[in-house]
């Protein structure tokens, strides 16, 4: 039999049971016993589901109370000193303290897992950290599965990826030494698993699809050589995903492991080379053919052809078939989506459906195409229907795209001339103040939105409620003396969903939750067809807000790259093409806002940096289309109309040239937490346009004194020209409460006034 395998399953449960159990445990509403029982129930359900789908070796230890990288740190004794005192070794108290912080121990950092929207806890490597086996989760889960009649495959983050994802907290840290110190602990784990009866273990090494240093490659070689003899009889599956092995292919296949898993969804071009390498080295090749990062139904015929090719060359006993990567990144079950129409559903597959696809492929390759003839025919029909569906193709959009000219990608005049026109038109003081867009989302606002959606609040009542909110934020901003106002974004649930819901080519699931971090889940929109904007999306709200004030009202939009990045996207055309379509839709909105008298328009692009490809070689091409999409969306306006953009949680050094090429008149960035350090990239580059370096952290309810903000602004003033500087918070204020927002923004305006007074005094 060709084994149908799985690399990992979503943990939360179709009804987000784990999220609820975790949050009620953290709030002290339920006890540890309830949490453990909920978790065990979910694991059982998910194992059953995989077994019933025909997955031969199901994974275990892919479950987590928070994150698998944190689990690995915990297991290896990689626990920072500050968390050790919180509770007994191996206790949930220590575990959650690492994840979320506790009284005297701030949480560990969190960052994005490769190019996904999943966040992992960043391991910390302290001096003289003593690594040793200090948890039993992996063994307990293995036993638990066994009790249910399954010889599961325990999954661990491999030693090289684990170390490369971590952060050194001491001088003299070395990747090689740290991996070497961890290997004996891994060896002990493998040995114990083998003794318990495990036949195979999966070591996840997605770092093998990234650019590796010579040191990391040597560390990898040494680690796996040392592990090879640790547990005789236990097979090692080296799992790689999220891209092509590329220049690491030789390394991966030279390691003493039993099978190598490769992601053929993201990198189908590597199949031939991998078949060759597996052939030469006598390894089994595990083919990742079902997309673990997207929601589309598999093209079974096409996948089967690849599998057949591998089986013909290597022999059936030397191939396996599975998802490209863990199914963690897709929702659980399409069957629950009652509100998606049948046609769209016919094109999709969530985790449960993907398992069935994997099993079918294994069967088709083993028994021959005839054995799954009906399923193949259904798959072919679904592919053909999707390809030719009028819901995917919009001739109008395709015509407009073809007509995009280079003139549409550039403003009429260079920045200097635009700045002059804007200065003359706006009459703003130096150090103008503004905010990033959203104001607190109060329970009343949420209730009104929910009521409108559910139909209990009619359109007129909803509009009146939103207008009242807008009027209040406008009045407040006038009172404290802000210069460029915003309408507050009360009508928006989410900065991507809000636009997706008004655009053609987008669909929304009801239960399509995907873990983002810890207990937090997101429900990404699904872009299935050509994107078009049937009518204005924000103009009425912005125009209403402008009608209430003589000050400048800023229009607020989400940029094309961010909309793309935070959605499930089409797999039948390049991301760049989809992005360009979104850009055209945003461009129309920008033009309509300008026509309606909005003279400052902000297009948020917080996700530009996270879209960077994993390999440096792919950066230039990505940045080119991403910048072009932003320019296409923004460059329709007159010189005198000012374009802003906003980016948060970004490191700018790598992308500063692209940021400059976006040519926004003003960019606001998050800089307060780094004490303006993130401004360095702009300073070193001599960034020519205007910048609003965030002067206060919006992630905390703390209200900074005006003096603190003045100190940050002085730092900025030291390295930038005064006429370049805007004064604003780090990001939107929607998660904050009104009392702190009122106080903090009032202090911010005072800080700007202090700066202006100093400027005048210096000139006199
Ligand atoms: N305009 C958005 C807001 O203020 C920006 C959010 C973001 O950058 N993530 O909420
Ligand atoms: Zn932001």
XYZ file of C-alpha atoms in Angstrom, residues 140-639:
500
model
C 1.656 11.013 26.757
C 0.056 11.798 23.412
C 1.727 8.810 21.832
C 0.341 6.557 24.614
C -3.052 8.178 24.350
C -3.250 7.411 20.630
C -2.040 3.907 21.257
C -4.833 3.337 23.745
C -7.144 4.198 20.874
C -5.549 1.588 18.685
C -3.270 3.885 16.711
C 0.459 3.685 16.290
C 0.712 7.421 15.724
C 3.689 9.325 14.338
C 4.947 11.816 16.931
C 5.761 15.211 15.420
C 8.536 17.428 16.739
C 10.062 20.659 15.492
C 13.505 19.542 14.348
C 16.641 20.769 16.128
C 17.928 23.000 13.337
C 14.668 24.814 12.685
C 14.165 25.171 16.433
C 17.520 26.853 16.948
C 17.289 29.025 13.839
C 13.898 30.356 14.948
C 15.220 31.265 18.386
C 16.906 34.345 19.704
C 20.267 34.498 21.439
C 20.136 36.192 24.809
C 23.869 36.114 25.408
C 27.189 36.913 23.751
C 29.003 34.152 21.981
C 25.857 32.287 20.941
C 26.429 29.859 18.116
C 23.911 27.924 16.065
C 26.262 24.990 15.749
C 26.975 24.682 19.480
C 23.365 25.132 20.447
C 22.148 22.471 18.012
C 24.889 20.176 19.279
C 23.775 20.719 22.875
C 20.180 19.917 21.982
C 20.879 16.768 20.006
C 21.407 14.498 23.036
C 17.969 15.529 24.325
C 16.394 14.775 20.957
C 18.239 11.439 20.950
C 16.809 10.610 24.343
C 13.289 11.457 23.132
C 13.626 9.308 20.014
C 15.031 6.424 22.025
C 12.165 6.569 24.468
C 9.578 6.729 21.679
C 11.145 3.720 19.993
C 11.034 1.811 23.268
C 7.398 2.672 23.613
C 6.763 1.125 20.211
C 6.748 4.057 17.815
C 7.667 3.041 14.280
C 8.231 6.494 12.866
C 8.785 10.043 14.026
C 8.361 13.270 12.052
C 10.960 15.989 12.471
C 9.805 19.273 10.962
C 12.626 21.183 9.331
C 10.979 23.881 7.218
C 14.197 25.896 7.567
C 15.457 23.666 4.740
C 13.432 25.705 2.257
C 15.163 28.937 3.298
C 18.625 30.375 2.643
C 20.931 28.652 5.129
C 24.382 29.676 6.260
C 27.244 27.219 5.934
C 27.202 26.972 9.718
C 23.546 25.982 9.787
C 24.066 23.398 7.082
C 26.981 21.876 8.946
C 24.952 21.880 12.158
C 22.143 20.085 10.337
C 24.452 17.436 8.975
C 26.033 16.826 12.355
C 22.707 16.738 14.176
C 21.069 14.154 11.950
C 24.186 12.017 11.860
C 24.162 11.962 15.630
C 20.442 11.148 15.726
C 20.697 8.315 13.222
C 21.948 5.773 15.687
C 19.904 6.991 18.625
C 16.863 4.825 18.177
C 17.351 1.784 15.985
C 14.114 0.715 14.357
C 12.550 4.155 14.556
C 12.141 5.715 11.127
C 12.717 9.435 10.748
C 10.553 11.442 8.381
C 12.270 14.708 7.606
C 9.421 17.102 6.841
C 10.080 20.167 4.720
C 7.393 22.548 3.519
C 6.504 26.085 2.433
C 8.817 26.010 -0.561
C 11.463 24.243 -2.604
C 14.511 22.635 -1.041
C 16.546 24.294 -3.786
C 20.210 24.482 -2.846
C 19.496 22.516 0.333
C 18.237 19.474 -1.585
C 21.636 17.815 -1.593
C 21.912 18.323 2.149
C 18.383 17.080 2.899
C 18.782 13.879 0.921
C 22.246 13.219 2.321
C 20.936 13.071 5.878
C 20.515 9.619 7.422
C 16.712 9.720 7.542
C 14.194 7.265 6.127
C 11.994 9.599 4.185
C 12.014 13.187 3.039
C 8.753 15.073 2.706
C 8.663 17.774 0.057
C 6.024 20.417 -0.632
C 4.878 20.028 -4.222
C 1.989 22.450 -3.807
C 4.289 25.382 -3.287
C 7.146 24.017 -5.395
C 5.983 21.446 -7.963
C 9.103 22.138 -10.011
C 11.264 20.222 -7.530
C 9.648 16.836 -8.169
C 12.143 15.507 -10.746
C 15.188 16.476 -8.714
C 13.670 14.960 -5.577
C 12.824 11.692 -7.323
C 16.424 11.520 -8.541
C 17.857 12.283 -5.137
C 15.602 9.776 -3.399
C 16.518 7.185 -6.009
C 20.222 7.712 -5.506
C 20.133 7.750 -1.718
C 17.637 4.951 -1.237
C 15.187 7.066 0.690
C 11.440 7.139 0.530
C 9.937 10.286 -0.954
C 6.904 11.785 0.677
C 4.939 13.909 -1.762
C 3.045 16.903 -0.438
C 0.315 17.103 -3.067
C -2.721 18.460 -1.234
C -2.476 22.148 -0.397
C -2.286 22.741 3.342
C -2.245 26.503 2.902
C -5.337 27.044 0.832
C -8.973 26.033 0.597
C -9.221 24.708 -2.963
C -10.240 21.243 -3.970
C -7.390 19.159 -5.275
C -7.021 18.434 -8.965
C -6.802 14.699 -8.372
C -5.851 13.775 -11.930
C -2.951 16.182 -11.962
C -1.758 15.105 -8.509
C -2.084 11.456 -9.372
C 0.102 11.946 -12.418
C 2.899 13.234 -10.176
C 2.465 10.427 -7.713
C 2.476 7.830 -10.488
C 5.660 9.291 -11.861
C 7.380 8.995 -8.488
C 6.041 5.480 -7.923
C 7.192 4.335 -11.363
C 10.728 5.525 -10.713
C 11.097 4.672 -7.041
C 8.702 1.774 -6.575
C 5.412 1.928 -4.718
C 7.016 1.058 -1.410
C 9.213 4.116 -1.590
C 6.572 6.829 -2.004
C 4.070 8.370 0.380
C 1.419 10.995 -0.224
C 0.245 13.768 2.065
C -0.559 17.443 2.365
C 2.028 20.024 1.321
C 2.369 21.108 4.937
C 0.436 20.577 8.167
C -3.300 21.204 7.774
C -3.041 23.610 10.715
C -3.412 26.502 8.297
C -6.805 25.566 6.859
C -10.273 25.419 8.459
C -11.606 22.080 9.679
C -14.686 21.123 7.744
C -16.341 22.460 4.605
C -19.529 20.520 5.327
C -20.364 23.014 8.075
C -20.565 25.873 5.589
C -24.270 26.023 4.999
C -24.302 29.555 3.683
C -21.706 29.065 0.965
C -23.513 28.243 -2.267
C -23.153 24.816 -3.825
C -21.096 26.003 -6.768
C -18.413 27.608 -4.615
C -18.417 24.704 -2.201
C -17.867 22.375 -5.122
C -14.515 24.082 -5.714
C -13.277 23.856 -2.144
C -11.864 21.479 0.434
C -11.063 22.114 4.103
C -8.925 19.866 6.338
C -11.388 17.001 6.572
C -12.004 16.970 2.823
C -8.281 17.177 2.167
C -7.690 14.009 4.165
C -10.119 12.185 1.898
C -8.270 13.526 -1.136
C -4.960 12.245 0.222
C -6.429 8.802 0.823
C -7.903 8.736 -2.683
C -4.582 9.610 -4.247
C -2.878 6.829 -2.329
C -5.518 4.390 -3.468
C -5.459 5.555 -7.072
C -1.689 5.208 -7.260
C -1.685 1.828 -5.615
C -4.672 0.146 -7.204
C -4.739 2.044 -10.454
C -6.909 4.855 -11.787
C -9.884 2.587 -12.329
C -10.221 2.055 -8.611
C -11.097 5.727 -8.159
C -12.630 6.390 -11.572
C -15.756 8.019 -10.207
C -13.853 10.332 -7.921
C -11.454 11.282 -10.677
C -14.334 12.105 -12.981
C -15.938 14.248 -10.292
C -12.648 16.025 -9.679
C -12.112 16.682 -13.392
C -15.632 18.019 -13.692
C -15.137 20.337 -10.716
C -11.869 21.654 -12.149
C -13.470 22.278 -15.536
C -16.508 23.945 -14.010
C -14.364 26.255 -11.937
C -12.165 27.174 -14.891
C -15.042 28.193 -17.092
C -17.351 29.671 -14.489
C -18.594 33.167 -15.288
C -18.228 33.929 -11.596
C -14.472 33.728 -11.939
C -14.011 35.658 -15.106
C -15.023 39.247 -15.455
C -14.245 40.479 -18.956
C -14.462 44.083 -17.847
C -11.758 43.562 -15.207
C -9.544 41.676 -17.607
C -9.869 44.482 -20.160
C -9.003 47.143 -17.616
C -5.985 45.173 -16.417
C -4.669 44.851 -19.919
C -4.965 48.605 -20.301
C -2.906 49.528 -17.230
C -0.187 51.877 -18.447
C 2.992 53.065 -16.779
C 1.435 56.507 -16.532
C -1.195 55.028 -14.226
C 1.584 53.921 -11.880
C 3.017 57.376 -11.273
C 1.795 60.614 -9.725
C 1.681 63.630 -12.024
C 4.560 65.460 -10.315
C 7.501 64.474 -8.135
C 7.117 64.616 -4.368
C 8.619 68.099 -3.914
C 6.064 69.716 -6.219
C 3.213 67.767 -4.646
C 4.310 68.725 -1.161
C 4.241 72.374 -2.150
C 0.735 72.097 -3.579
C -0.453 70.265 -0.488
C 1.156 72.741 1.892
C -0.498 75.621 0.083
C -3.853 73.877 0.086
C -3.942 72.591 3.655
C -2.268 75.305 5.693
C -1.147 72.830 8.351
C 1.295 73.774 11.105
C 4.676 72.028 11.387
C 4.424 68.743 13.294
C 0.823 68.184 12.170
C -1.144 65.743 14.298
C -3.294 62.864 13.087
C -4.285 59.337 14.097
C -4.103 56.032 12.251
C -7.816 55.602 11.658
C -9.793 53.562 14.129
C -11.204 54.800 17.437
C -12.362 52.539 20.291
C -14.814 49.855 19.220
C -17.266 50.116 22.079
C -19.851 47.450 22.974
C -22.532 49.767 21.551
C -20.775 49.862 18.188
C -20.341 46.104 18.078
C -23.960 45.595 19.037
C -25.207 47.891 16.303
C -23.078 46.147 13.693
C -24.155 42.694 14.848
C -27.805 43.779 14.930
C -27.593 45.155 11.416
C -25.982 41.960 10.170
C -28.596 39.801 11.876
C -31.424 41.937 10.566
C -32.692 43.134 13.957
C -31.520 46.676 13.199
C -32.685 48.206 9.929
C -30.429 50.106 7.544
C -31.712 53.523 8.576
C -31.239 52.852 12.282
C -27.783 51.423 11.667
C -26.766 54.408 9.586
C -28.010 56.754 12.272
C -26.060 54.870 14.952
C -22.832 55.013 12.927
C -23.337 58.687 12.102
C -23.711 59.423 15.770
C -20.385 57.670 16.462
C -18.713 59.597 13.657
C -20.068 62.902 14.944
C -18.683 62.129 18.392
C -15.168 61.301 17.237
C -15.123 64.357 14.995
C -16.208 66.592 17.872
C -13.630 65.045 20.184
C -10.775 65.517 17.696
C -11.773 69.135 17.142
C -11.926 69.744 20.872
C -8.409 68.561 21.526
C -7.067 70.342 18.436
C -6.049 67.527 16.113
C -5.041 68.758 12.659
C -6.034 65.969 10.261
C -9.121 64.121 11.464
C -10.421 60.608 10.887
C -13.972 59.295 11.016
C -13.093 56.458 13.428
C -13.917 53.326 11.390
C -16.845 52.363 13.641
C -18.557 50.665 10.684
C -15.665 48.236 10.161
C -15.379 44.847 11.800
C -11.993 44.140 10.312
C -9.817 46.104 7.932
C -9.780 43.373 5.260
C -13.195 41.784 5.736
C -14.896 45.175 5.477
C -13.601 45.688 1.947
C -13.872 42.036 0.904
C -17.563 42.048 1.751
C -18.142 44.883 -0.694
C -16.018 43.562 -3.533
C -16.920 41.033 -6.206
C -14.832 37.872 -6.278
C -14.773 37.431 -2.493
C -16.587 34.809 -0.413
C -16.855 34.439 3.342
C -17.111 31.275 5.377
C -19.062 31.040 8.629
C -16.790 28.619 10.458
C -13.573 28.895 8.495
C -11.415 29.693 11.501
C -7.667 29.317 11.394
C -5.366 29.636 14.391
C -3.399 32.873 14.391
C -1.728 32.643 17.794
C -2.532 31.011 21.107
C -6.298 30.924 21.379
C -6.760 33.568 18.702
C -8.297 32.560 15.391
C -8.983 34.487 12.199
C -11.468 33.832 9.437
C -9.746 34.890 6.212
C -11.887 35.947 3.251
C -11.709 33.669 0.224
C -10.863 35.329 -3.081
C -12.250 33.090 -5.791
C -12.763 35.279 -8.846
C -11.805 38.464 -10.637
C -12.037 41.325 -8.176
C -14.244 44.253 -9.006
C -15.818 47.107 -7.085
C -19.469 47.416 -8.002
C -19.958 50.648 -6.051
C -18.172 53.020 -3.668
C -17.335 51.410 -0.332
C -16.334 54.184 2.033
C -17.252 57.426 0.304
C -20.560 58.079 2.058
C -19.044 57.701 5.543
C -16.016 59.847 4.744
C -18.082 62.509 3.009
C -20.444 62.648 5.973
C -17.514 62.999 8.351
C -16.018 65.779 6.222
C -19.349 67.606 6.208
C -19.127 67.956 9.988
C -15.833 69.820 10.101
C -13.795 72.504 8.394
C -10.660 70.614 9.228
C -9.234 68.055 6.832
C -10.903 64.635 7.029
C -8.691 61.733 6.053
C -10.230 58.905 3.978
C -9.235 55.428 5.128
C -8.616 52.391 2.937
C -6.834 49.060 3.189
C -4.175 48.500 0.553
C -4.133 45.787 -2.107
C -1.160 43.864 -0.715
C -2.666 43.656 2.760
C -6.043 42.524 1.417
C -4.260 39.830 -0.602
C -1.959 38.776 2.211
C -4.718 38.258 4.769
C -7.033 36.260 2.482
C -7.131 32.781 0.997
C -6.301 33.536 -2.617
C -6.978 31.985 -5.997
C -4.558 29.312 -7.050
C -5.395 29.607 -10.736
C -3.439 32.799 -11.348
C -0.330 34.373 -9.795
C -0.733 36.339 -6.564
C 0.587 39.363 -8.413
C -2.344 39.276 -10.824
C -4.912 39.066 -8.038
C -3.157 41.908 -6.246
C -3.343 44.092 -9.331
C -7.091 43.497 -9.599
C -7.559 44.544 -5.987
C -5.398 47.573 -6.685
C -7.708 48.654 -9.502
C -10.707 48.386 -7.209
C -8.964 50.499 -4.557
C -7.929 52.977 -7.229
C -11.584 53.509 -8.113
C -12.342 54.140 -4.463
C -9.483 56.623 -4.174
C -10.763 58.489 -7.226
C -14.288 58.605 -5.818
C -13.066 59.849 -2.454
C -11.168 62.654 -4.157
C -14.236 63.543 -6.194
C -16.260 63.698 -2.997
C -13.914 66.326 -1.591
C -11.603 64.159 0.512
C -8.142 65.686 0.236
C -6.093 63.276 2.319
C -6.417 59.524 1.712
C -4.616 56.862 3.717
C -4.048 53.411 2.215
C -2.900 51.025 4.952
C -0.300 48.416 4.013
C 0.747 46.777 7.283
C 1.273 43.421 5.549
C 3.772 44.471 2.896
C 6.801 43.191 4.754
C 5.325 39.871 5.788
C 4.664 39.066 2.133
C 8.405 38.857 1.476
C 9.276 35.456 -0.003
C 11.234 33.075 2.241
C 14.188 33.144 -0.128
C 16.031 36.373 -0.785
C 16.168 35.528 -4.473
C 12.419 36.094 -4.631
C 12.382 39.480 -2.909
C 12.989 41.801 -5.824
C 10.204 40.370 -7.955
C 7.739 40.443 -5.066
C 8.596 43.974 -4.045
C 8.252 45.128 -7.632
C 4.675 43.923 -7.997
C 3.722 44.898 -4.460
C 4.974 48.460 -4.952
C 3.298 48.635 -8.340
C 0.005 47.531 -6.827
C 0.222 50.285 -4.221
C 1.071 52.840 -6.863
C -1.730 51.660 -9.117
C -4.162 52.080 -6.251
C -2.927 55.523 -5.230
C -1.543 57.358 -8.245
C -4.853 58.514 -9.645
C -5.045 61.695 -7.560
C -4.069 65.297 -8.230
C -0.858 66.758 -6.805
